[in-house]
Short mmCIF file of C-alpha atoms and ligand atoms in Angstrom, two decimals:
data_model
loop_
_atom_site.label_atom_id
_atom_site.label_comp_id
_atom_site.label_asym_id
_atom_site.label_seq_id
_atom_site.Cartn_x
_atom_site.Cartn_y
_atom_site.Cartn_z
CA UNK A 1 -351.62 21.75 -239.50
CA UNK A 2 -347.99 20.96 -240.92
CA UNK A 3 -347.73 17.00 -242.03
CA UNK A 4 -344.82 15.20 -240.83
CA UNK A 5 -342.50 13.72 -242.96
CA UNK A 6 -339.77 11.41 -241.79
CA UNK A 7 -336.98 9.67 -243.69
CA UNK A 8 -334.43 7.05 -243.08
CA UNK A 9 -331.70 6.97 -244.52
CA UNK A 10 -329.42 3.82 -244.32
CA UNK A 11 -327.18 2.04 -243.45
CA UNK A 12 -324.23 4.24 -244.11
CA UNK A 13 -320.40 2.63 -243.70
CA UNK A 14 -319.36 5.47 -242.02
CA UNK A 15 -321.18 8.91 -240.66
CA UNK A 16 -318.43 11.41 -240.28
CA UNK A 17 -320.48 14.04 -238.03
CA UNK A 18 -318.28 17.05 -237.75
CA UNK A 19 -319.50 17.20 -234.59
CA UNK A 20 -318.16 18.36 -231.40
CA UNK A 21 -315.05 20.14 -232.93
CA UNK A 22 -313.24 23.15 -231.78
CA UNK A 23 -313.45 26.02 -234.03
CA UNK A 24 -310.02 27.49 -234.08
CA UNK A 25 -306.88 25.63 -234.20
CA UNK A 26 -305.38 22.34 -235.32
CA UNK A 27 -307.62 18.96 -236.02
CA UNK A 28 -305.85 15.32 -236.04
CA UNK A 29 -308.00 12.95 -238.04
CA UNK A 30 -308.65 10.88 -234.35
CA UNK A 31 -310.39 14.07 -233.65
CA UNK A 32 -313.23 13.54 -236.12
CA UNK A 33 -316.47 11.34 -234.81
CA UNK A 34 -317.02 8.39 -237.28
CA UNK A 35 -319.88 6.37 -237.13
CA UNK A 36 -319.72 2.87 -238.36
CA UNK A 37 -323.33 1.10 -239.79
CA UNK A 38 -324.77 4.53 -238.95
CA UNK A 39 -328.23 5.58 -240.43
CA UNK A 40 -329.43 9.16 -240.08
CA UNK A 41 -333.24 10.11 -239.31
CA UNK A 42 -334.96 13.47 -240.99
CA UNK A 43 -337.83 15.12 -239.60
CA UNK A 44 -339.21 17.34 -242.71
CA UNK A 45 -335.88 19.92 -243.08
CA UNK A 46 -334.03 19.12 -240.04
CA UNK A 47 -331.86 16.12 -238.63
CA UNK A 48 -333.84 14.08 -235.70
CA UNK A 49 -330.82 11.29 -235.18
CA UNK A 50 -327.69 10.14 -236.11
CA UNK A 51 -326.83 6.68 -234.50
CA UNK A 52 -326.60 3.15 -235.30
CA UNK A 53 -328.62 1.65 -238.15
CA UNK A 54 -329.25 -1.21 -236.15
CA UNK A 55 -330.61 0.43 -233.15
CA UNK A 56 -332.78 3.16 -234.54
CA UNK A 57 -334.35 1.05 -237.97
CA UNK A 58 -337.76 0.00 -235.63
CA UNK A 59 -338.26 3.37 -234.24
CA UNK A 60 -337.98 4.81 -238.37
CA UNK A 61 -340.30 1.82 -239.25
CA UNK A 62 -342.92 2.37 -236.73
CA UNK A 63 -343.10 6.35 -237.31
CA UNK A 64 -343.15 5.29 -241.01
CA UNK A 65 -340.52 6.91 -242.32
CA UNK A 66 -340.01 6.87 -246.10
CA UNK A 67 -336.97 4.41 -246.42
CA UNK A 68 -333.84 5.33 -248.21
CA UNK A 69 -331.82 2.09 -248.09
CA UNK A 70 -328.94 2.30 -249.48
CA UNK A 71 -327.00 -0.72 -251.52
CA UNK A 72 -322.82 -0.77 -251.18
CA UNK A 73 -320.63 1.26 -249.15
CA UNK A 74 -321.71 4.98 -248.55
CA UNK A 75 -319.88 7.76 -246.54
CA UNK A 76 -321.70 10.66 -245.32
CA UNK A 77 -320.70 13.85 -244.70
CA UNK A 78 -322.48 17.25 -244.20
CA UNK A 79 -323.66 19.25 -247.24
CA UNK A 80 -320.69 21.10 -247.98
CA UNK A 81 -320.17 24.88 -247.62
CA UNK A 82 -318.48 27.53 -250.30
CA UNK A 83 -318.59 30.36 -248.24
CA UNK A 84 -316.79 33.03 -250.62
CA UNK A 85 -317.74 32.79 -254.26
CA UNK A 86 -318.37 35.28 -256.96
CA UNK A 87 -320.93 33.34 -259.70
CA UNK A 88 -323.43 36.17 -260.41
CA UNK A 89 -321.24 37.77 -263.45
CA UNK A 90 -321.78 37.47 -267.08
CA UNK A 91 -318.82 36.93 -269.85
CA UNK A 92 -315.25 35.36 -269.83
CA UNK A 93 -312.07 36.30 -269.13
CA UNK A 94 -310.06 34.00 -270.94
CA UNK A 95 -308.10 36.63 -272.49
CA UNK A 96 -306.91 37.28 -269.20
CA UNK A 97 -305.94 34.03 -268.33
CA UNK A 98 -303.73 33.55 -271.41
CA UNK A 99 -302.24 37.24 -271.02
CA UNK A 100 -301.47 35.97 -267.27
CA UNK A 101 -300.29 32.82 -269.05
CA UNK A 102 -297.67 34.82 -271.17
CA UNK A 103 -296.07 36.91 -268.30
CA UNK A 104 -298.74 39.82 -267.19
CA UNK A 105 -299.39 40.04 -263.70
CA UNK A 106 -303.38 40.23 -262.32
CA UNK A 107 -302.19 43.38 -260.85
CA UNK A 108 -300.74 44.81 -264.39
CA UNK A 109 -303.78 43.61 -266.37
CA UNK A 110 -306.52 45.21 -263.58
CA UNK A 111 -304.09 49.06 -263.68
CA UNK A 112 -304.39 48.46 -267.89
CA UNK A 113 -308.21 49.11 -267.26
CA UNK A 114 -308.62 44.70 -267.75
CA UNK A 115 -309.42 42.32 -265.06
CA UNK A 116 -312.59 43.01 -262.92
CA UNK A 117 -313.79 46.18 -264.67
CA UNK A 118 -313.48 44.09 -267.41
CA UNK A 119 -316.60 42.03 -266.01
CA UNK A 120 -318.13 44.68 -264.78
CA UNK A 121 -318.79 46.02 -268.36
CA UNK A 122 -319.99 42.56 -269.29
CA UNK A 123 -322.28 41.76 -266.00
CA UNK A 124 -323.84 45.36 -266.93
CA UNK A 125 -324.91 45.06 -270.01
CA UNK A 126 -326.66 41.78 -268.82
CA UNK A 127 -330.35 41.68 -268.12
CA UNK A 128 -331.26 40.91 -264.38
CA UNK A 129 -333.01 37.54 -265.99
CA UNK A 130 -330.05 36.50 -267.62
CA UNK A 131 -327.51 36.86 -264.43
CA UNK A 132 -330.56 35.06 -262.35
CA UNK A 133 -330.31 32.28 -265.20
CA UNK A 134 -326.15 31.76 -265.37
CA UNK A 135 -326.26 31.93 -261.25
CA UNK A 136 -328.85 29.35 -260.80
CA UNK A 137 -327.15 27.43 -263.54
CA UNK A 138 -323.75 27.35 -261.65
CA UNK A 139 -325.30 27.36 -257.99
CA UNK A 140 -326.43 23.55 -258.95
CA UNK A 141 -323.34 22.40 -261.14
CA UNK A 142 -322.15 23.00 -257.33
CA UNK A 143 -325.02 21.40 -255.85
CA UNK A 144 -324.12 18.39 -257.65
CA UNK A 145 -320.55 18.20 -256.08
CA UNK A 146 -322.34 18.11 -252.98
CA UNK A 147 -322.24 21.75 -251.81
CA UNK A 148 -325.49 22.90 -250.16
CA UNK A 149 -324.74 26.03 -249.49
CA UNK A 150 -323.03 28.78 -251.53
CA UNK A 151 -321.75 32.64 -250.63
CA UNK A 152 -322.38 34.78 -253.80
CA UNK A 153 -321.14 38.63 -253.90
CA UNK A 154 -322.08 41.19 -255.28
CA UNK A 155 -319.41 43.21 -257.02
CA UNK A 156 -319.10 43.29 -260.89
CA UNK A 157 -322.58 46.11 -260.73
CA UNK A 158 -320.39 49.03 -258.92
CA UNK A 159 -322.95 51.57 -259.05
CA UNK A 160 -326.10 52.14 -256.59
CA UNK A 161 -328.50 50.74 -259.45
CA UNK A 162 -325.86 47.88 -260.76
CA UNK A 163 -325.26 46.65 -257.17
CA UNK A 164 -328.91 46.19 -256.31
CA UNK A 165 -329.67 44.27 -259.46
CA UNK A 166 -326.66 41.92 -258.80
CA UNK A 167 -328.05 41.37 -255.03
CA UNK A 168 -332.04 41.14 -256.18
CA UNK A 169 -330.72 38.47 -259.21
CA UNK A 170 -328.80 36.82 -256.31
CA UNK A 171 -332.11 36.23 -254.04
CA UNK A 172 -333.98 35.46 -257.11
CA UNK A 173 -331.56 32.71 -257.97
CA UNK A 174 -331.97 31.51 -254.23
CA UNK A 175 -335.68 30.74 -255.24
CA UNK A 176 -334.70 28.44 -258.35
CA UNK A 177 -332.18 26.42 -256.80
CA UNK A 178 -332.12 23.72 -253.49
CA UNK A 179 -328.90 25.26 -252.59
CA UNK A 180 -328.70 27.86 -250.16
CA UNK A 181 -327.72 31.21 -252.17
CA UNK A 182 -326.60 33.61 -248.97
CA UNK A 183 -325.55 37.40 -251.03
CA UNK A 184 -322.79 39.34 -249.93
CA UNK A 185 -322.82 43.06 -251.21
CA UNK A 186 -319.43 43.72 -252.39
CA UNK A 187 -320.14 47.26 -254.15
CA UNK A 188 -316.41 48.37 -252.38
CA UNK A 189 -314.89 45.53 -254.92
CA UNK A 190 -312.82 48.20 -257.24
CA UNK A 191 -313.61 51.92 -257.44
CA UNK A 192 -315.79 52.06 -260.59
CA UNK A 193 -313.84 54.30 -263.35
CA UNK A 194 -317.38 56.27 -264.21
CA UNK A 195 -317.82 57.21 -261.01
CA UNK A 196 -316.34 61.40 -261.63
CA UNK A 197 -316.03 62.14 -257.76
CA UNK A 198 -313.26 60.27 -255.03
CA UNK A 199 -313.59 57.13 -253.78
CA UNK A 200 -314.87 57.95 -250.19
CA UNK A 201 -317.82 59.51 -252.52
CA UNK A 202 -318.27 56.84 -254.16
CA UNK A 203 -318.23 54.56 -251.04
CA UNK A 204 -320.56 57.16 -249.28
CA UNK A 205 -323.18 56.78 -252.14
CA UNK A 206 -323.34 52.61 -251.61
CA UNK A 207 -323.93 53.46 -247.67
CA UNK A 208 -326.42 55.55 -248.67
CA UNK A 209 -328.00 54.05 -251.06
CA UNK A 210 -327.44 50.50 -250.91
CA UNK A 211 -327.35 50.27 -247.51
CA UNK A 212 -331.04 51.07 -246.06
CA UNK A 213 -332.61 49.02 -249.48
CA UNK A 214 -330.33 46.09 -248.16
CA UNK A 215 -332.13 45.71 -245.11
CA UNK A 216 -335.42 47.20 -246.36
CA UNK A 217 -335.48 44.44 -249.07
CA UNK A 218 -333.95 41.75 -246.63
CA UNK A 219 -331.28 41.56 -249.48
CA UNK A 220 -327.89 40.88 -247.70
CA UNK A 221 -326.71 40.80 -244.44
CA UNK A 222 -323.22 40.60 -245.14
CA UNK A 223 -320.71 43.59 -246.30
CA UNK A 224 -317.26 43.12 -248.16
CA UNK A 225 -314.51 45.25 -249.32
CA UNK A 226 -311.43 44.43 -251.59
CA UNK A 227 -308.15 46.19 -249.48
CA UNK A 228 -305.77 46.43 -252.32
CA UNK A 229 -303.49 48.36 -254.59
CA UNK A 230 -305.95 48.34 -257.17
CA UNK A 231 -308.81 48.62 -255.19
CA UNK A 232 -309.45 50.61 -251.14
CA UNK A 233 -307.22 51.59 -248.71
CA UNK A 234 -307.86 51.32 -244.78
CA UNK A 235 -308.39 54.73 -244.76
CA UNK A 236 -310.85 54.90 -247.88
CA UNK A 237 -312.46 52.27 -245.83
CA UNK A 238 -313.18 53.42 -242.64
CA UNK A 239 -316.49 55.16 -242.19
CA UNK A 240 -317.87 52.65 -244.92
CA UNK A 241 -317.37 49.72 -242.09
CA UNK A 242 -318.47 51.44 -239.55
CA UNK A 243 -321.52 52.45 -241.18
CA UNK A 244 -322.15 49.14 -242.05
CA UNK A 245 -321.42 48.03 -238.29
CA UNK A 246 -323.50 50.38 -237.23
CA UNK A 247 -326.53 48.87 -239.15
CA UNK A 248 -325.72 45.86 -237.98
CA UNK A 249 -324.70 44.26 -241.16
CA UNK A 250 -321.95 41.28 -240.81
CA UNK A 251 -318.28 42.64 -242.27
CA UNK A 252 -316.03 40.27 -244.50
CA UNK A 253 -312.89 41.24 -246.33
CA UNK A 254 -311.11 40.59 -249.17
CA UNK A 255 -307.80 40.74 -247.46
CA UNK A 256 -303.77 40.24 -248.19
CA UNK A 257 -304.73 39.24 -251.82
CA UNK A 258 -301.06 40.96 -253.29
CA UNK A 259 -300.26 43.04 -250.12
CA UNK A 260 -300.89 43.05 -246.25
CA UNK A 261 -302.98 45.81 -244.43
CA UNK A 262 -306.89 43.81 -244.74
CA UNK A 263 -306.85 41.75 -242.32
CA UNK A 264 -305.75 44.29 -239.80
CA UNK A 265 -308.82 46.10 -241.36
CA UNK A 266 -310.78 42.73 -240.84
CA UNK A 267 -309.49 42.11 -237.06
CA UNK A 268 -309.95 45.94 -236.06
CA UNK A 269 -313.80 46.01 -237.52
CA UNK A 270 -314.62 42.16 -235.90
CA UNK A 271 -315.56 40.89 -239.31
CA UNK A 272 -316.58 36.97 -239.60
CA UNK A 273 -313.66 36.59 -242.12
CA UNK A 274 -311.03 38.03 -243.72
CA UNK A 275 -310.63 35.89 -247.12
CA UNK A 276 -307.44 34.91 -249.45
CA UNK A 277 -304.36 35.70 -246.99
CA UNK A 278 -301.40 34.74 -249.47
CA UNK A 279 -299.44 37.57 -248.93
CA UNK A 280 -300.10 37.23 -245.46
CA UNK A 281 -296.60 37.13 -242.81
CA UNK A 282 -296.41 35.89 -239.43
CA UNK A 283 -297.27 39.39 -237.83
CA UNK A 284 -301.00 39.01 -239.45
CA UNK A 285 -301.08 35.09 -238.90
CA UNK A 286 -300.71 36.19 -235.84
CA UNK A 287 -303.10 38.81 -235.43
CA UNK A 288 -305.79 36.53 -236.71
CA UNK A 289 -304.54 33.73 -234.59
CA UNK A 290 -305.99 35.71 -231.45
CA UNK A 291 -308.97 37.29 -233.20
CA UNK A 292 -312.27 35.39 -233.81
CA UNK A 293 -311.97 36.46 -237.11
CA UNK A 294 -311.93 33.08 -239.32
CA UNK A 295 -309.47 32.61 -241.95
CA UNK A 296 -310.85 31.78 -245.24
CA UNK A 297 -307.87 30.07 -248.12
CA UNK A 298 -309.19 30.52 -251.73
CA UNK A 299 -306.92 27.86 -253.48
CA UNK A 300 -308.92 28.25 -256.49
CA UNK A 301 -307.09 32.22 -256.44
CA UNK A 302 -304.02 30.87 -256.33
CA UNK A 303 -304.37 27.98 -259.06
CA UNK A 304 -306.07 30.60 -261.29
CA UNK A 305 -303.28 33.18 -260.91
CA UNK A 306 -300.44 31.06 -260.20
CA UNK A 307 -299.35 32.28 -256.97
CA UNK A 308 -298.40 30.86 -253.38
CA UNK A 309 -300.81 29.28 -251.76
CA UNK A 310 -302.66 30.79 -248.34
CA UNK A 311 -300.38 29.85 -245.05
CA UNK A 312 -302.79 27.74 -244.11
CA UNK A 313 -300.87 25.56 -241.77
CA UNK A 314 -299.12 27.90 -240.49
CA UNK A 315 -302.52 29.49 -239.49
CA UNK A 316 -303.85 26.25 -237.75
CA UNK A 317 -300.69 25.76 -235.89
CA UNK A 318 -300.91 29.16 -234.66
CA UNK A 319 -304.43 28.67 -233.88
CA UNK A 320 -306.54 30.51 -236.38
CA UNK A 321 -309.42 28.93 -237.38
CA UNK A 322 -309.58 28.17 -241.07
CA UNK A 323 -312.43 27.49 -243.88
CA UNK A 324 -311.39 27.31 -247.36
CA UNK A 325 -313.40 28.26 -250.43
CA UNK A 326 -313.70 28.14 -254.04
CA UNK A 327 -313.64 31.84 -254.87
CA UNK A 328 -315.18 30.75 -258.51
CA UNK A 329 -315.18 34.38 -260.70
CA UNK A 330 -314.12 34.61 -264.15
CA UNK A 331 -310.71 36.18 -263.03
CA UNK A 332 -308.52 34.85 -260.49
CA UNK A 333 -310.28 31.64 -259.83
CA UNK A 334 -312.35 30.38 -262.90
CA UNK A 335 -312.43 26.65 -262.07
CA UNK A 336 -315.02 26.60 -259.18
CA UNK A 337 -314.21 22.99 -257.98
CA UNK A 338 -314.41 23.34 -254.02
CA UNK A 339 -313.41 19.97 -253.06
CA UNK A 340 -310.66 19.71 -255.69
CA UNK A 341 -308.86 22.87 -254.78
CA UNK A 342 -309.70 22.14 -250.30
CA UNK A 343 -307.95 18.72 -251.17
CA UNK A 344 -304.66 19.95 -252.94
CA UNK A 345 -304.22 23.04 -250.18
CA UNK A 346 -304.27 20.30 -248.24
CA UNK A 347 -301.13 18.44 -249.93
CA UNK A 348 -299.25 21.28 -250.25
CA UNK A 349 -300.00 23.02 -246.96
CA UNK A 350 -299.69 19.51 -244.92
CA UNK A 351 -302.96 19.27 -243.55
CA UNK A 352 -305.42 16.45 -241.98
CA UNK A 353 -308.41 15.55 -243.41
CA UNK A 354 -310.34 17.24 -240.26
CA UNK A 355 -308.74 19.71 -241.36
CA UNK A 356 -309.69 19.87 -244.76
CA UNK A 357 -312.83 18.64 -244.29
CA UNK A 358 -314.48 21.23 -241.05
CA UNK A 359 -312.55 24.15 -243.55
CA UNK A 360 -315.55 23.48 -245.77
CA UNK A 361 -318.26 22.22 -243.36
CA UNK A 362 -318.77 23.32 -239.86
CA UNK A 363 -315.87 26.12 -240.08
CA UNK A 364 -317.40 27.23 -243.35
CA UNK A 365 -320.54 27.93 -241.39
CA UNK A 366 -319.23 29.18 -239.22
CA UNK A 367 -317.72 31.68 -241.37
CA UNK A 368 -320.98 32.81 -242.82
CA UNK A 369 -322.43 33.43 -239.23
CA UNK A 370 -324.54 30.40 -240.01
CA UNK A 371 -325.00 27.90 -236.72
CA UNK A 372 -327.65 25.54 -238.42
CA UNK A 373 -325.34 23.57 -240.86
CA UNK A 374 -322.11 21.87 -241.70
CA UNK A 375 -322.38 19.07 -238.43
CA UNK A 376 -324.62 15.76 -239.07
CA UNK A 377 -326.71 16.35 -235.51
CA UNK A 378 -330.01 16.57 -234.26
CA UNK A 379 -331.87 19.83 -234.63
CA UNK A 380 -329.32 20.86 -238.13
CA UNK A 381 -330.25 21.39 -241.39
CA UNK A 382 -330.68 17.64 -243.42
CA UNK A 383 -327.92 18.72 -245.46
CA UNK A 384 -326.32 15.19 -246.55
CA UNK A 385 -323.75 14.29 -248.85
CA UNK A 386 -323.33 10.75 -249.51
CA UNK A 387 -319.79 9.36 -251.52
CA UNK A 388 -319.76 6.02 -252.72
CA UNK A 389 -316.87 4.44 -251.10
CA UNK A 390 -316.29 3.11 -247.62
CA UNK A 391 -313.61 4.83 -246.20
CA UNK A 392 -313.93 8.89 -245.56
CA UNK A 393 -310.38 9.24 -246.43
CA UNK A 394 -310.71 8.22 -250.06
CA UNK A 395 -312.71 12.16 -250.41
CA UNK A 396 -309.80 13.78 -250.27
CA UNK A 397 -307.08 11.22 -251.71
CA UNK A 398 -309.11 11.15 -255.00
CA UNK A 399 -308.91 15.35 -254.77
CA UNK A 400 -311.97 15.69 -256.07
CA UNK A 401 -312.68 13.39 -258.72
CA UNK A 402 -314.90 11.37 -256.07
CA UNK A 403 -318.58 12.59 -256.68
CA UNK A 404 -321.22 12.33 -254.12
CA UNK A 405 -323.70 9.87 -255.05
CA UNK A 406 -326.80 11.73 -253.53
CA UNK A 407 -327.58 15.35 -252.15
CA UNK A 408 -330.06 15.63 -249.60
CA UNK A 409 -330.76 19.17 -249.16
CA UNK A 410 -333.18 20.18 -246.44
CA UNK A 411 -334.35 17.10 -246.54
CA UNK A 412 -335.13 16.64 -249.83
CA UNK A 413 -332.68 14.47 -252.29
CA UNK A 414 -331.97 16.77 -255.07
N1 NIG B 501 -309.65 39.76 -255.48
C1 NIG B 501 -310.68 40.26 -255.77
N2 NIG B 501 -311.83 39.66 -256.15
C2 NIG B 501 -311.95 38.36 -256.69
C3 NIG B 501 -311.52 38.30 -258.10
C4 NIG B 501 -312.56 38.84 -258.98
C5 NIG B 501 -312.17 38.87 -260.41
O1 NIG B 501 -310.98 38.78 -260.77
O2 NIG B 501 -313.12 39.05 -261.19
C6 NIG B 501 -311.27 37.32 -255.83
O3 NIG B 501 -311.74 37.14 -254.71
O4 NIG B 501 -310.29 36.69 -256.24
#
C-alpha cells in the first residue's frame, strides 16, 4: 500500500497561480490570480490546495502534514518551464562567438563548415557517460533558478547511431536529476557533411531508423527540424513530417531563425510550436495568430547572435499564444539564463508580467503538450518556486538576478 505524505507549505505573501488563463492572446497583469497569506497543500507529487493559510493550517495539522513554515516574505510561482533547449552537447564555441564578435555572420561561419557541425564533431567524439554527466550537470544549474522542467534536443549526433546516443544520454540524465528532462529528436538539425547521398536520404534513414527505436525505447515523443538556408527546405521536409505524424510523434520547428518559410511548415503539419520567429513578418504573425500552433521567442538566440528580437508583442496583440525559452547551446544562445532573457524580451517587446510570466509557465506547458504543470492548482504537479520578496513584480524588475529561495519539485524540495 502507497504511504501518504502531505506537506504544508506556508504562509506565502503572495501565490500567483497561473490559473484560469487563456492560452492565446494578450494578458494584463489584473488578469493574473494572486493570493495574499496563501499556503499551498501537497499530497506526495501532486498539489491538493491552494487557499488561505489561515483557513486551511488545521486541516494540514490534523492530516499531519510535514510543516514547511516559512520566515519573511515569499512569492510563489509554478516551477518554471524551458521548453526549447539544446544542453546535451560537448565542447565550446567561443571561437565563434568572438568571430561573430568581429563581423562574421552565424550564417557565414555555419557555410565555412563552423557553427553546429562544429559541435557535432565535438558531441561525437564524447562518450555517452560523459554527455549524460555535462546534461545532468546543466539540467540542475537550471533547477536551481527554479526551472522544473527542461526540453533537451537531440541534434549535434546527426547520424542513426549519433542521434540515438544523444536521445538514450538524454533519458539517462532524466534519471539523475529532479528536473523533468522531456528529449526532442532533432536529427533534421543540419544535413550532416559525411552523409555521401541527398538530404531526403539522409532524412529517410532517421525515419527509418530512428523513428521505430524512438517509440520502441519510449525515447522521444517529440520531432524537430531546422527550416533554413543552411539547413532543410519545406520540400526536403515533407515526407519526414508526415512520417513522423503518421507515428504519432508531436512536430516542433525550428522556424524563421534568418528567413521565413518554417512556420508555414509548422502551421501546415499542426506542430505544438514553431520556435525563434525573428525574421518573422506580419503575413506569418498572422498565420500563427489563427493556428494553435504556440509561438515560442528564444531571446537567449538573439542576445547570443546579436540580432532583433522575436515580434513578440506583435504576436500577442494579434493573438498568438506565446512561451519563451532559453534555447541554451554553445552557438547562438550560450548563456542559458531563462528568466533573465523572458524578463528583458519583455522590456524591449513591451510586455506584462502575465505575459512574461505564463510564456514560461502554463504556456510553456502547454507548448510541450504537457497539461500537468506550470498552474499552482489542485490535481498539478507540486512544482513550486518560492522568491524571497513580497511583491511578484520584483521577478521580473530584478531580470533575473532574483533567485528562488526553494524548489519544490514533485513534491520534494530539491
Ligand atoms: N538554429 C538552430 N539551432 C540552435 C543553434 C544550435 C547551435 O548553434 O549549436 C538554435 O536553436 O539556436
Amino acid at each position: 500500500m502507497q504511504t501518504i505524505k502531505h506537506t504544508f507549505i506556508g504562509p506565502i505573501r503572495q501565490a500567483v497561480t497561473m490559473s484560469n488563463l487563456p492560452l492565446k492572446g494578450a494578458l494584463k497583469d489584473e488578469q493574473l490570480e494572486v493570493i495574499s497569506e496563501a499556503c499551498i497543500l501537497i499530497k506526495n507529487d501532486k498539489i491538493h490546495q491552494v487557499g488561505n493559510y489561515w483557513d486551511l493550517y488545521p486541516e494540514a495539522q490534523s492530516i499531519g502534514a510535514e510543516m514547511v513554515n516559512l520566515k519573511g516574505d515569499f512569492v510563489a510561482l509554478p516551477g518554471l518551464i524551458d521548453c526549447h533547449t539544446h544542453i546535451c552537447f560537448d565542447g565550446s564555441r567561443a571561437q565563434d562567438y568572438a568571430m561573430r564578435n568581429s563581423g562574421k555572420s552565424y550564417l557565414e561561419i555555419a557555410k565555412a563548415g563552423g557553427g553546429i557541425w562544429d559541435t557535432v564533431t565535438q558531441t561525437r567524439k564524447a562518450k555517452q557517460e560523459k554527455l549524460v554527466h555535462l546534461t545532468v550537470q546543466r539540467a540542475n544549474r537550471h533547477l536551481k533558478d527554479g526551472i522544473t522542467t527542461i526540453e533537451v534536443k537531440s541534434g549535434y549526433g546527426l547520424s542513426v547511431a549519433e542521434e540515438l546516443k544523444m536521445l538514450r544520454a538524454v533519458n539517462e540524465a532524466n534519471e539523475s536529476t529532479y528536473a523533468d528532462l522531456i528529449p526532442t529528436c532533432l536529427a533534421a538539425h543540419i544535413p550532416p557533411k559525411d552523409f555521401q547521398r541527398t538530404q531526403r536520404d539522409y532524412l529517410k534513414s532517421i525515419s527509418d531508423e530512428v523513428f521505430p527505436v524512438l517509440k520502441a525505447e519510449g525515447l522521444a515523443n517529440r520531432i524537430d527540424a531546422f527550416i533554413e538556408e543552411t539547413a532543410f527546405t519545406a520540400d526536403d521536409i515533407h515526407s519526414y513530417f508526415q512520417k513522423a505524424k503518421e507515428m504519432g510523434f508531436d512536430i516542433t520547428v525550428h522556424a524563421d531563425q534568418f528567413h521565413t518559410g518554417g512556420s508555414q511548415v509548422a502551421v501546415s503539419f499542426g506542430a505544438i510550436s514553431a520556435d525563434h520567429l525573428e525574421a518573422s513578418t506580419d503575413k506569418e504573425i498572422a498565420l500563427l495568430a489563427q493556428s494553435d500552433t504556440i509561438a515560442v521567442a528564444l531571446p537567449g538566440a538573439s542576445m547570443g547572435l546579436g540580432v532583433a528580437y522575436t515580434p513578440a508583442r506583435k504576436l500577442l496583440d494579434a493573438c498568438a499564444s506565446l512561451a519563451i525559452a532559453s534555447d541554451w547551446n554553445p552557438g547562438s544562445a550560450p548563456m542559458g539564463d531563462l528568466l533573465m532573457q523572458a524578463a528583458v524580451l519583455g522590456t524591449f517587446k513591451k510586455l506584462s508580467n502575465a505575459e512574461i510570466l505564463a510564456a514560461i509557465t502554463t504556456r510553456a506547458a502547454a507548448a510541450l503538450n504537457l497539461h500537468d504543470r506550470g498552474q499552482l492548482n489542485s490535481g498539478m504537479l507540486a512544482d513550486i518556486v518560492l522568491f524571497p520578496t513580497a511583491d511578484y513584480r520584483e521577478i521580473t524588475y530584478q531580470q533575473g538576478r532574483l533567485k528562488p529561495s526553494k524548489v519544490f519539485k514533485r513534491g520534494i524540495e530539491v
